């Protein structure tokens, strides 16, 4: 009898288990998703406890996506894609909107035309932004080469001045926390403190001093020193990573015979614009360069063209212009077989506040101004994107095999007939 009752209840137990499983699964689907973040530095150690330096549970790399589990002041407990949980500094994380900005800036920088090639003096940290406090997500080894894309002047800050990154506490965690009631909540509020008497300055003998300070306040000058500015360079590494490095740690890869004429200025870009065959010294090149004193927030304040004198076996100045406000990109026409001379373009902001692009021709001896056209900031970036898209389309076309090309030809013929 007992066995028969158990057999009759078995379907009910199975049905109850299925209902419980469906209810639990529906409840988990309704739970809010954990906030997301991304790793900012090149590598980061995730620690199981905040007060233990030797409690590393995982090492994550730049760009990895993690989930926010808990927030404690400036520290965040994260969970990696592989399930490891631990604590990190919030300054080492990027919010989703920050990661989108970094990705967009990286894509835009890949389309910028090169301005020069430089060599790293020593191991060089590549930062996300032109700041020492910005996370370094890559490193260029000593003697490694990078492509120079842009430059910028920014205030000098300490590497320990991490930007404050605010992450929200997960909703599931904050909901589970018990709210504590305030003690003595029925107590009336404290009264306002009494105001000082109107003649308090006279009573305390401070009237004369207060009056003298009020008179001297408008004439008091700000004695705070101006911020120290640093020059930063946007570079592209050999593995197509783009970021900011300190300009003083780069050495432009231009021959020393030319670099000796920099006169203490920073060479911001350089281009080879001609070749000369010297019977004693061998082949030499003519050069165009731009320089800057490093204090202004534009790309160059002077430019110069060097030519090689075959008779005196030395470099001489063909053209030079100082005290300009120049901007990248500097464009040099590609060399064409059989053509005489080399054309190049520079962008300036004139005294009237208008941007203009000036085109020059170097005939091997002298520089001639051949034209001036208005320029809009951002025009070069748009042209670079269009050129990159056309180049990618051409590469895809060249990579197609014979069958795909013949099939496209047949499709075009049938489309014309119909």
CSV table of C-alpha atoms in Angstrom, one decimal:
chain,number,residue,atom,x,y,z
A,1,UNK,CA,0.0,0.0,0.0
A,2,UNK,CA,2.8,2.4,0.9
A,3,UNK,CA,4.7,1.5,-2.3
A,4,UNK,CA,1.6,2.3,-4.4
A,5,UNK,CA,1.2,5.7,-2.7
A,6,UNK,CA,4.8,6.6,-3.4
A,7,UNK,CA,4.4,5.7,-7.1
A,8,UNK,CA,1.3,7.9,-7.3
A,9,UNK,CA,3.1,10.9,-5.9
A,10,UNK,CA,6.2,10.5,-8.2
A,11,UNK,CA,4.7,12.5,-11.1
A,12,UNK,CA,3.7,15.3,-8.7
A,13,UNK,CA,7.3,15.5,-7.3
A,14,UNK,CA,8.8,15.6,-10.8
A,15,UNK,CA,6.3,18.4,-11.8
A,16,UNK,CA,7.2,20.4,-8.6
A,17,UNK,CA,10.9,20.1,-9.4
A,18,UNK,CA,10.3,21.4,-13.0
A,19,UNK,CA,8.3,24.3,-11.7
A,20,UNK,CA,11.0,25.2,-9.2
A,21,UNK,CA,13.7,25.0,-11.8
A,22,UNK,CA,11.7,27.2,-14.2
A,23,UNK,CA,11.0,29.7,-11.4
A,24,UNK,CA,14.7,29.9,-10.4
A,25,UNK,CA,15.8,30.4,-14.1
A,26,UNK,CA,13.2,33.1,-14.6
A,27,UNK,CA,14.4,34.8,-11.5
A,28,UNK,CA,18.0,34.7,-12.6
A,29,UNK,CA,17.0,36.3,-15.9
A,30,UNK,CA,15.4,39.2,-14.2
A,31,UNK,CA,18.4,39.9,-12.1
A,32,UNK,CA,20.2,43.1,-13.3
A,33,UNK,CA,23.4,42.6,-15.2
A,34,UNK,CA,26.6,43.5,-13.4
A,35,UNK,CA,28.3,46.8,-14.6
A,36,UNK,CA,31.2,46.3,-17.0
A,37,UNK,CA,34.7,47.8,-17.2
A,38,UNK,CA,37.9,47.3,-19.2
A,39,UNK,CA,41.5,46.9,-18.1
A,40,UNK,CA,43.5,50.1,-18.9
A,41,UNK,CA,47.3,49.3,-18.3
A,42,UNK,CA,49.3,46.8,-20.2
A,43,UNK,CA,49.0,44.3,-17.3
A,44,UNK,CA,47.4,44.4,-13.9
A,45,UNK,CA,47.5,42.1,-10.9
A,46,UNK,CA,44.2,41.1,-9.4
A,47,UNK,CA,44.5,40.6,-5.6
A,48,UNK,CA,42.2,38.5,-3.4
A,49,UNK,CA,42.6,40.9,-0.5
A,50,UNK,CA,43.2,44.6,-0.3
A,51,UNK,CA,45.6,44.5,2.6
A,52,UNK,CA,47.8,41.7,1.1
A,53,UNK,CA,50.3,42.5,-1.7
A,54,UNK,CA,51.2,38.8,-2.3
A,55,UNK,CA,47.6,37.7,-2.9
A,56,UNK,CA,47.6,37.8,-6.7
A,57,UNK,CA,44.9,35.6,-8.1
A,58,UNK,CA,45.1,36.6,-11.8
A,59,UNK,CA,47.0,38.8,-14.2
A,60,UNK,CA,44.8,40.6,-16.8
A,61,UNK,CA,45.9,42.5,-20.0
A,62,UNK,CA,44.9,45.7,-21.6
A,63,UNK,CA,41.4,45.7,-23.1
A,64,UNK,CA,40.0,42.7,-21.3
A,65,UNK,CA,36.4,43.1,-20.2
A,66,UNK,CA,35.5,42.5,-16.5
A,67,UNK,CA,32.4,42.7,-14.4
A,68,UNK,CA,32.1,45.0,-11.3
A,69,UNK,CA,31.2,42.9,-8.3
A,70,UNK,CA,31.8,45.4,-5.4
A,71,UNK,CA,33.0,48.9,-4.8
A,72,UNK,CA,34.9,50.1,-1.8
A,73,UNK,CA,36.0,53.7,-2.0
A,74,UNK,CA,38.6,53.9,-4.8
A,75,UNK,CA,39.0,50.1,-5.1
A,76,UNK,CA,36.8,47.8,-7.1
A,77,UNK,CA,36.2,44.1,-6.9
A,78,UNK,CA,36.1,42.6,-10.4
A,79,UNK,CA,35.4,39.3,-12.0
A,80,UNK,CA,37.2,38.3,-15.2
A,81,UNK,CA,35.9,36.4,-18.1
A,82,UNK,CA,37.7,33.3,-16.8
A,83,UNK,CA,35.9,33.6,-13.4
A,84,UNK,CA,38.8,35.0,-11.3
A,85,UNK,CA,37.6,37.6,-8.7
A,86,UNK,CA,39.7,40.1,-6.8
A,87,UNK,CA,40.4,43.8,-6.1
A,88,UNK,CA,42.1,46.4,-8.3
A,89,UNK,CA,42.5,50.2,-8.2
A,90,UNK,CA,39.7,52.1,-10.0
A,91,UNK,CA,42.4,54.2,-11.8
A,92,UNK,CA,43.4,51.0,-13.7
A,93,UNK,CA,39.9,50.5,-15.2
A,94,UNK,CA,38.1,52.1,-18.1
A,95,UNK,CA,34.4,52.6,-18.2
A,96,UNK,CA,32.6,51.4,-21.4
A,97,UNK,CA,32.3,55.0,-22.6
A,98,UNK,CA,36.0,55.5,-22.0
A,99,UNK,CA,36.8,52.4,-23.9
A,100,UNK,CA,34.7,53.5,-26.8
A,101,UNK,CA,36.6,56.8,-26.9
A,102,UNK,CA,40.0,55.1,-26.8
A,103,UNK,CA,38.9,52.7,-29.6
A,104,UNK,CA,37.7,55.6,-31.7
A,105,UNK,CA,40.9,57.6,-31.1
A,106,UNK,CA,43.0,54.6,-32.0
A,107,UNK,CA,41.1,54.1,-35.3
A,108,UNK,CA,41.4,57.8,-36.2
A,109,UNK,CA,45.2,57.8,-35.4
A,110,UNK,CA,45.8,54.8,-37.7
A,111,UNK,CA,44.6,57.0,-40.6
A,112,UNK,CA,46.9,59.9,-39.8
A,113,UNK,CA,49.8,60.4,-42.3
A,114,UNK,CA,53.3,59.9,-40.9
A,115,UNK,CA,55.3,63.0,-40.1
A,116,UNK,CA,58.6,61.4,-39.1
A,117,UNK,CA,60.3,58.3,-37.8
A,118,UNK,CA,61.9,58.4,-34.3
A,119,UNK,CA,64.0,56.2,-32.0
A,120,UNK,CA,63.4,55.6,-28.3
A,121,UNK,CA,66.3,56.6,-26.0
A,122,UNK,CA,65.2,54.0,-23.4
A,123,UNK,CA,62.2,51.8,-22.5
A,124,UNK,CA,59.3,54.1,-23.4
A,125,UNK,CA,55.8,53.9,-21.9
A,126,UNK,CA,52.9,54.5,-24.3
A,127,UNK,CA,50.0,56.2,-22.6
A,128,UNK,CA,46.3,56.4,-23.5
A,129,UNK,CA,46.4,60.2,-23.0
A,130,UNK,CA,49.1,62.9,-23.0
A,131,UNK,CA,49.6,62.7,-19.2
A,132,UNK,CA,52.0,60.9,-16.9
A,133,UNK,CA,48.9,59.9,-14.8
A,134,UNK,CA,47.3,58.2,-17.8
A,135,UNK,CA,47.6,54.4,-17.8
A,136,UNK,CA,50.5,53.0,-19.9
A,137,UNK,CA,49.1,50.2,-22.1
A,138,UNK,CA,52.3,49.4,-24.1
A,139,UNK,CA,56.0,49.9,-24.1
A,140,UNK,CA,58.6,50.6,-26.8
A,141,UNK,CA,62.0,49.0,-26.0
A,142,UNK,CA,65.2,51.0,-26.0
A,143,UNK,CA,66.3,51.6,-29.6
A,144,UNK,CA,62.9,50.7,-31.0
A,145,UNK,CA,61.4,52.9,-33.7
A,146,UNK,CA,58.0,54.5,-33.9
A,147,UNK,CA,56.1,56.6,-36.4
A,148,UNK,CA,55.4,60.2,-35.4
A,149,UNK,CA,51.8,61.3,-36.0
A,150,UNK,CA,51.0,64.4,-33.9
A,151,UNK,CA,52.2,66.4,-30.9
A,152,UNK,CA,50.6,68.2,-28.0
A,153,UNK,CA,51.5,70.4,-25.0
A,154,UNK,CA,50.0,69.4,-21.6
A,155,UNK,CA,50.6,70.3,-18.0
A,156,UNK,CA,53.1,68.2,-16.1
A,157,UNK,CA,51.5,66.0,-13.4
A,158,UNK,CA,52.9,63.3,-11.1
A,159,UNK,CA,52.5,59.7,-12.1
A,160,UNK,CA,50.8,59.1,-8.8
A,161,UNK,CA,48.0,61.6,-9.5
A,162,UNK,CA,45.6,59.0,-10.8
A,163,UNK,CA,42.3,60.4,-12.2
A,164,UNK,CA,39.3,59.6,-10.0
A,165,UNK,CA,37.1,57.0,-11.7
A,166,UNK,CA,33.7,56.5,-10.2
A,167,UNK,CA,32.0,53.1,-10.6
A,168,UNK,CA,28.5,52.4,-9.5
A,169,UNK,CA,27.8,49.7,-6.9
A,170,UNK,CA,26.0,46.8,-8.4
A,171,UNK,CA,22.2,47.0,-7.9
A,172,UNK,CA,22.0,43.4,-6.5
A,173,UNK,CA,24.6,44.2,-3.9
A,174,UNK,CA,23.1,47.5,-2.7
A,175,UNK,CA,19.7,45.9,-2.5
A,176,UNK,CA,20.9,43.2,-0.2
A,177,UNK,CA,22.6,45.6,2.2
A,178,UNK,CA,20.5,46.2,5.3
A,179,UNK,CA,19.5,49.8,6.0
A,180,UNK,CA,20.4,50.8,9.5
A,181,UNK,CA,18.0,53.1,11.4
A,182,UNK,CA,19.4,56.3,12.8
A,183,UNK,CA,19.3,56.5,16.6
A,184,UNK,CA,17.4,59.3,18.3
A,185,UNK,CA,15.6,60.1,15.0
A,186,UNK,CA,12.8,61.8,17.0
A,187,UNK,CA,15.2,64.3,18.6
A,188,UNK,CA,14.5,67.9,17.5
A,189,UNK,CA,17.2,69.6,15.3
A,190,UNK,CA,20.0,71.6,16.9
A,191,UNK,CA,19.4,75.3,17.0
A,192,UNK,CA,21.4,77.7,14.9
A,193,UNK,CA,24.5,79.2,16.6
A,194,UNK,CA,24.2,82.9,17.6
A,195,UNK,CA,25.6,85.5,15.2
A,196,UNK,CA,28.6,87.6,16.3
A,197,UNK,CA,28.0,91.3,17.3
A,198,UNK,CA,28.1,93.9,14.5
A,199,UNK,CA,31.1,95.7,16.0
A,200,UNK,CA,33.1,92.5,16.7
A,201,UNK,CA,36.1,93.9,14.8
A,202,UNK,CA,36.3,97.0,17.1
A,203,UNK,CA,35.8,94.8,20.2
A,204,UNK,CA,38.7,92.6,19.4
A,205,UNK,CA,40.9,95.4,18.0
A,206,UNK,CA,40.9,94.1,14.5
A,207,UNK,CA,39.1,97.0,12.7
A,208,UNK,CA,42.3,98.6,11.3
A,209,UNK,CA,43.8,95.3,10.2
A,210,UNK,CA,40.5,94.2,8.5
A,211,UNK,CA,40.3,97.6,6.7
A,212,UNK,CA,43.9,97.4,5.5
A,213,UNK,CA,43.4,93.8,4.2
A,214,UNK,CA,40.3,94.8,2.3
A,215,UNK,CA,42.2,97.6,0.6
A,216,UNK,CA,45.2,95.4,-0.2
A,217,UNK,CA,43.1,92.5,-1.5
A,218,UNK,CA,42.4,93.9,-5.0
A,219,UNK,CA,46.1,94.8,-5.4
A,220,UNK,CA,47.3,91.5,-4.2
A,221,UNK,CA,48.9,89.5,-7.1
A,222,UNK,CA,48.6,85.8,-7.6
A,223,UNK,CA,52.0,84.4,-6.6
A,224,UNK,CA,51.2,80.8,-7.7
A,225,UNK,CA,53.7,79.7,-10.3
A,226,UNK,CA,52.5,78.8,-13.7
A,227,UNK,CA,52.1,75.1,-14.5
A,228,UNK,CA,55.0,73.3,-16.0
A,229,UNK,CA,54.2,72.2,-19.6
A,230,UNK,CA,55.4,69.1,-21.3
A,231,UNK,CA,55.6,68.1,-25.0
A,232,UNK,CA,53.9,64.8,-25.9
A,233,UNK,CA,54.0,63.0,-29.2
A,234,UNK,CA,51.4,60.7,-30.7
A,235,UNK,CA,53.1,57.6,-32.1
A,236,UNK,CA,52.3,54.4,-34.0
A,237,UNK,CA,54.3,51.3,-33.0
A,238,UNK,CA,55.4,48.5,-35.3
A,239,UNK,CA,52.4,46.4,-34.2
A,240,UNK,CA,50.0,49.3,-35.1
A,241,UNK,CA,49.4,50.4,-31.5
A,242,UNK,CA,48.9,54.2,-31.2
A,243,UNK,CA,49.4,56.2,-28.0
A,244,UNK,CA,51.2,59.2,-26.4
A,245,UNK,CA,54.8,59.3,-25.3
A,246,UNK,CA,57.0,62.0,-23.9
A,247,UNK,CA,58.7,63.9,-26.7
A,248,UNK,CA,62.0,64.4,-24.8
A,249,UNK,CA,62.5,60.6,-24.9
A,250,UNK,CA,62.4,60.4,-28.7
A,251,UNK,CA,65.3,61.0,-31.1
A,252,UNK,CA,64.3,61.8,-34.7
A,253,UNK,CA,65.9,59.4,-37.1
A,254,UNK,CA,67.4,62.2,-39.3
A,255,UNK,CA,71.1,62.2,-40.2
A,256,UNK,CA,73.4,64.0,-37.7
A,257,UNK,CA,74.7,66.1,-40.5
A,258,UNK,CA,71.3,67.8,-40.6
A,259,UNK,CA,70.2,67.4,-37.0
A,260,UNK,CA,73.2,69.5,-35.8
A,261,UNK,CA,71.5,72.6,-37.2
A,262,UNK,CA,68.5,72.3,-34.9
A,263,UNK,CA,69.8,75.1,-32.6
A,264,UNK,CA,68.3,73.6,-29.5
A,265,UNK,CA,64.8,73.3,-31.0
A,266,UNK,CA,62.7,70.1,-31.2
A,267,UNK,CA,62.5,68.6,-34.7
A,268,UNK,CA,58.8,67.8,-35.1
A,269,UNK,CA,58.7,66.4,-38.6
A,270,UNK,CA,61.1,65.8,-41.5
A,271,UNK,CA,60.9,64.6,-45.1
A,272,UNK,CA,63.4,63.6,-47.8
A,273,UNK,CA,62.7,65.8,-50.9
A,274,UNK,CA,65.6,65.1,-53.2
A,275,UNK,CA,68.8,63.0,-53.9
A,276,UNK,CA,72.2,64.3,-54.8
A,277,UNK,CA,75.2,62.2,-55.9
A,278,UNK,CA,78.4,63.5,-54.4
A,279,UNK,CA,81.6,62.1,-56.0
A,280,UNK,CA,83.4,62.1,-52.6
A,281,UNK,CA,80.6,61.5,-50.1
A,282,UNK,CA,78.3,59.3,-52.1
A,283,UNK,CA,74.5,59.8,-52.4
A,284,UNK,CA,73.1,62.5,-50.1
A,285,UNK,CA,69.5,63.8,-49.6
A,286,UNK,CA,67.8,67.1,-49.5
A,287,UNK,CA,65.5,67.6,-46.5
A,288,UNK,CA,62.5,69.5,-45.4
A,289,UNK,CA,61.9,69.8,-41.6
A,290,UNK,CA,59.7,71.6,-39.1
A,291,UNK,CA,60.9,72.6,-35.6
A,292,UNK,CA,59.4,73.9,-32.4
A,293,UNK,CA,60.7,75.5,-29.2
A,294,UNK,CA,58.4,73.1,-27.3
A,295,UNK,CA,56.3,75.7,-25.5
A,296,UNK,CA,53.5,76.4,-28.0
A,297,UNK,CA,50.5,74.2,-28.5
A,298,UNK,CA,50.8,74.0,-32.2
A,299,UNK,CA,52.9,71.7,-34.3
A,300,UNK,CA,55.8,73.9,-35.4
A,301,UNK,CA,57.0,77.5,-35.3
A,302,UNK,CA,59.6,77.4,-38.1
A,303,UNK,CA,60.5,75.3,-41.1
A,304,UNK,CA,63.5,74.9,-43.3
A,305,UNK,CA,64.8,73.2,-46.5
A,306,UNK,CA,68.4,71.9,-46.6
A,307,UNK,CA,70.2,71.1,-49.8
A,308,UNK,CA,73.5,69.2,-50.2
A,309,UNK,CA,76.3,71.3,-51.8
A,310,UNK,CA,78.4,68.9,-54.0
A,311,UNK,CA,81.2,71.4,-54.3
A,312,UNK,CA,81.7,72.2,-50.6
A,313,UNK,CA,80.4,68.8,-49.4
A,314,UNK,CA,78.1,70.1,-46.8
A,315,UNK,CA,74.5,71.0,-46.1
A,316,UNK,CA,73.3,74.5,-46.7
A,317,UNK,CA,70.0,76.3,-46.2
A,318,UNK,CA,67.8,76.8,-49.3
A,319,UNK,CA,64.8,78.4,-47.5
A,320,UNK,CA,63.9,79.2,-44.0
A,321,UNK,CA,60.8,80.8,-42.3
A,322,UNK,CA,60.5,81.6,-38.6
A,323,UNK,CA,57.7,82.8,-36.3
A,324,UNK,CA,54.9,80.9,-37.9
A,325,UNK,CA,52.0,78.9,-36.4
A,326,UNK,CA,52.1,75.7,-38.3
A,327,UNK,CA,50.0,72.5,-38.1
A,328,UNK,CA,50.2,68.9,-39.2
A,329,UNK,CA,49.9,67.2,-41.6
A,330,UNK,CA,52.9,68.2,-43.7
A,331,UNK,CA,52.3,66.8,-47.2
A,332,UNK,CA,55.1,65.9,-49.7
A,333,UNK,CA,54.1,64.8,-53.2
A,334,UNK,CA,55.4,61.3,-54.1
A,335,UNK,CA,58.4,61.1,-56.3
A,336,UNK,CA,57.6,60.8,-60.0
A,337,UNK,CA,60.0,59.4,-62.6
A,338,UNK,CA,61.1,62.0,-65.1
A,339,UNK,CA,59.8,65.0,-63.1
A,340,UNK,CA,62.0,67.8,-62.0
A,341,UNK,CA,61.6,69.1,-58.5
A,342,UNK,CA,59.5,68.1,-55.5
A,343,UNK,CA,56.3,69.8,-54.4
A,344,UNK,CA,55.1,70.0,-50.7
A,345,UNK,CA,52.4,71.7,-48.7
A,346,UNK,CA,52.3,73.3,-45.3
A,347,UNK,CA,49.3,74.5,-43.2
A,348,UNK,CA,49.5,77.8,-41.3
A,349,UNK,CA,47.3,80.0,-39.2
A,350,UNK,CA,47.8,83.6,-40.3
A,351,UNK,CA,47.5,86.8,-38.3
A,352,UNK,CA,43.9,87.2,-39.3
A,353,UNK,CA,43.0,83.9,-37.6
A,354,UNK,CA,42.4,82.1,-40.9
A,355,UNK,CA,43.9,78.7,-41.8
A,356,UNK,CA,45.6,78.5,-45.2
A,357,UNK,CA,47.5,75.8,-47.0
A,358,UNK,CA,50.5,76.9,-49.0
A,359,UNK,CA,52.1,74.9,-51.8
A,360,UNK,CA,55.8,75.1,-52.6
A,361,UNK,CA,58.1,73.7,-55.2
A,362,UNK,CA,61.7,72.8,-54.5
A,363,UNK,CA,63.6,72.7,-57.8
A,364,UNK,CA,66.8,71.3,-56.4
A,365,UNK,CA,68.2,74.7,-55.5
A,366,UNK,CA,65.5,77.1,-54.5
A,367,UNK,CA,62.0,77.0,-53.0
A,368,UNK,CA,59.1,78.7,-54.8
A,369,UNK,CA,55.6,79.5,-53.5
A,370,UNK,CA,53.2,78.2,-56.1
A,371,UNK,CA,49.7,78.6,-54.5
A,372,UNK,CA,47.6,79.4,-51.4
A,373,UNK,CA,44.2,77.9,-50.6
A,374,UNK,CA,41.9,78.1,-47.6
A,375,UNK,CA,42.0,75.2,-45.2
A,376,UNK,CA,39.5,73.8,-42.7
A,377,UNK,CA,40.7,71.9,-39.7
A,378,UNK,CA,39.8,68.2,-40.0
A,379,UNK,CA,40.0,68.3,-43.8
A,380,UNK,CA,43.2,66.2,-43.8
A,381,UNK,CA,41.7,63.6,-41.5
A,382,UNK,CA,38.7,63.1,-43.8
A,383,UNK,CA,41.0,62.8,-46.8
A,384,UNK,CA,43.2,60.3,-44.9
A,385,UNK,CA,40.1,58.2,-44.1
A,386,UNK,CA,38.9,58.2,-47.7
A,387,UNK,CA,42.4,57.2,-48.9
A,388,UNK,CA,42.6,54.4,-46.3
A,389,UNK,CA,39.2,53.1,-47.4
A,390,UNK,CA,40.2,53.2,-51.1
A,391,UNK,CA,43.4,51.3,-50.3
A,392,UNK,CA,41.6,48.7,-48.3
A,393,UNK,CA,39.1,48.2,-51.1
A,394,UNK,CA,41.9,47.8,-53.6
A,395,UNK,CA,43.6,45.2,-51.4
A,396,UNK,CA,40.4,43.2,-51.1
A,397,UNK,CA,40.0,43.3,-54.8
A,398,UNK,CA,43.6,42.1,-55.4
A,399,UNK,CA,43.2,39.3,-52.9
A,400,UNK,CA,40.2,37.8,-54.8
A,401,UNK,CA,41.1,34.7,-56.7
A,402,UNK,CA,40.4,34.0,-60.4
A,403,UNK,CA,37.1,32.3,-59.8
A,404,UNK,CA,35.6,35.3,-57.9
A,405,UNK,CA,36.8,37.8,-60.5
A,406,UNK,CA,35.3,35.7,-63.4
A,407,UNK,CA,32.0,35.2,-61.5
A,408,UNK,CA,31.7,39.0,-60.9
A,409,UNK,CA,32.4,39.6,-64.6
A,410,UNK,CA,29.6,37.2,-65.6
A,411,UNK,CA,27.2,38.8,-63.1
A,412,UNK,CA,27.9,42.3,-64.5
A,413,UNK,CA,27.3,41.0,-68.1
A,414,UNK,CA,23.9,39.4,-67.2
A,415,UNK,CA,22.9,42.5,-65.3
A,416,UNK,CA,23.5,44.6,-68.4
A,417,UNK,CA,21.5,42.3,-70.6
A,418,UNK,CA,18.5,42.2,-68.3
